[in-house]
Coordinates of C-alpha atoms in Angstrom, one line a residue:
X433 CA -4.8 -7.1 -7.0
X434 CA -4.4 -10.1 -4.7
X435 CA -2.2 -12.0 -7.1
X436 CA 0.2 -9.1 -7.4
X437 CA 0.3 -8.8 -3.6
X438 CA 1.0 -12.5 -3.3
X439 CA 3.8 -12.4 -5.8
X440 CA 5.4 -9.3 -4.2
X441 CA 5.2 -10.9 -0.8
X442 CA 6.8 -14.1 -2.0
X443 CA 9.6 -12.3 -3.8
X444 CA 10.4 -10.1 -0.7
X445 CA 10.3 -13.1 1.6
X446 CA 12.6 -15.1 -0.6
X447 CA 15.1 -12.2 -0.8
X448 CA 15.1 -11.8 3.0
X449 CA 15.2 -15.5 3.6
X450 CA 18.2 -16.1 1.4
X451 CA 20.3 -13.2 2.7
X452 CA 19.7 -13.1 6.5
X453 CA 20.5 -15.4 9.4
X454 CA 17.7 -16.5 11.8
X455 CA 19.3 -14.6 14.7
X456 CA 19.1 -11.4 12.7
X457 CA 15.6 -12.0 11.5
X458 CA 14.0 -12.6 14.9
X459 CA 15.0 -9.1 16.4
X460 CA 14.1 -7.5 13.1
X461 CA 10.6 -9.1 13.1
X462 CA 10.1 -8.0 16.8
X463 CA 11.1 -4.4 15.9
X464 CA 8.8 -4.4 12.9
X465 CA 5.9 -5.7 14.9
X466 CA 6.5 -2.9 17.5
X467 CA 6.7 -0.3 14.8
X468 CA 3.5 -1.6 13.2
X469 CA 1.6 -1.5 16.5
X470 CA 2.8 2.1 17.1
X471 CA 1.9 3.3 13.6
X472 CA -1.6 1.8 13.6
X473 CA -2.7 2.5 17.2
X474 CA -0.8 5.6 18.3
X475 CA 0.3 7.8 15.4
X476 CA -2.4 6.6 13.0
X477 CA -0.2 7.3 10.0
X478 CA -0.7 3.7 8.7
X479 CA -4.4 4.5 8.3
X480 CA -3.5 7.5 6.1
X481 CA -1.2 5.3 4.0
X482 CA -4.0 2.7 3.6
X483 CA -6.4 5.5 2.5
X484 CA -4.0 6.8 -0.1
X485 CA -3.5 3.2 -1.5
X486 CA -7.3 2.6 -1.5
X487 CA -7.9 5.9 -3.3
X488 CA -5.4 5.1 -6.0
X489 CA -6.4 1.4 -6.3
X490 CA -2.8 0.3 -6.2
X491 CA -2.1 -3.4 -6.3
X492 CA 0.1 -3.6 -3.2
X493 CA -2.4 -5.1 -0.7
X494 CA -4.7 -7.9 0.0
X495 CA -8.4 -7.1 -0.1
X496 CA -10.5 -9.6 1.9
X497 CA -14.2 -8.8 1.6
X498 CA -16.6 -9.6 4.3
X499 CA -19.5 -10.2 1.9
X500 CA -19.8 -11.5 -1.6
X501 CA -21.0 -8.3 -3.2
X502 CA -18.1 -6.0 -2.2
X503 CA -16.1 -4.3 -4.9
X504 CA -13.0 -2.1 -4.2
X505 CA -13.6 -0.3 -7.5
X506 CA -17.0 1.0 -6.2
X507 CA -15.6 2.2 -2.9
X508 CA -16.2 6.0 -2.5
X509 CA -15.5 6.9 1.1
X510 CA -12.1 6.8 2.8
X511 CA -11.2 4.4 5.5
X512 CA -10.5 7.2 7.9
X513 CA -14.1 8.6 7.5
X514 CA -15.6 5.2 8.1
X515 CA -13.5 4.6 11.2
X516 CA -14.4 8.1 12.7
X517 CA -18.1 7.5 12.1
X518 CA -17.9 4.0 13.6
X519 CA -19.2 2.4 10.5
X520 CA -18.7 -1.3 10.0
X521 CA -16.0 -2.1 7.4
X522 CA -17.0 -4.1 4.4
X523 CA -13.5 -5.5 3.8
X524 CA -10.1 -6.1 5.4
X525 CA -7.1 -4.4 3.9
X526 CA -3.7 -6.0 4.4
X527 CA -0.7 -4.0 3.2

């Protein structure tokens, strides 16, 4: 899953890097960072998106486990449930 995410990220970065000027990229990155902060902390729809990706085991994210024995395939509970109960996450998910 991590290899596919790396290849996807490299391909998207190359396409954007070739086609855009630096003065267009900087405001675009600022706008994307503001949108990301809003979608995670205010509207929480990014958490719903992460839950659906985790449930379907789609290869579009990095999974960074906190301990050696973690397996995404054995994950049974949703991220939203864990966050509501205050449970410590076993892995970081980067989309």
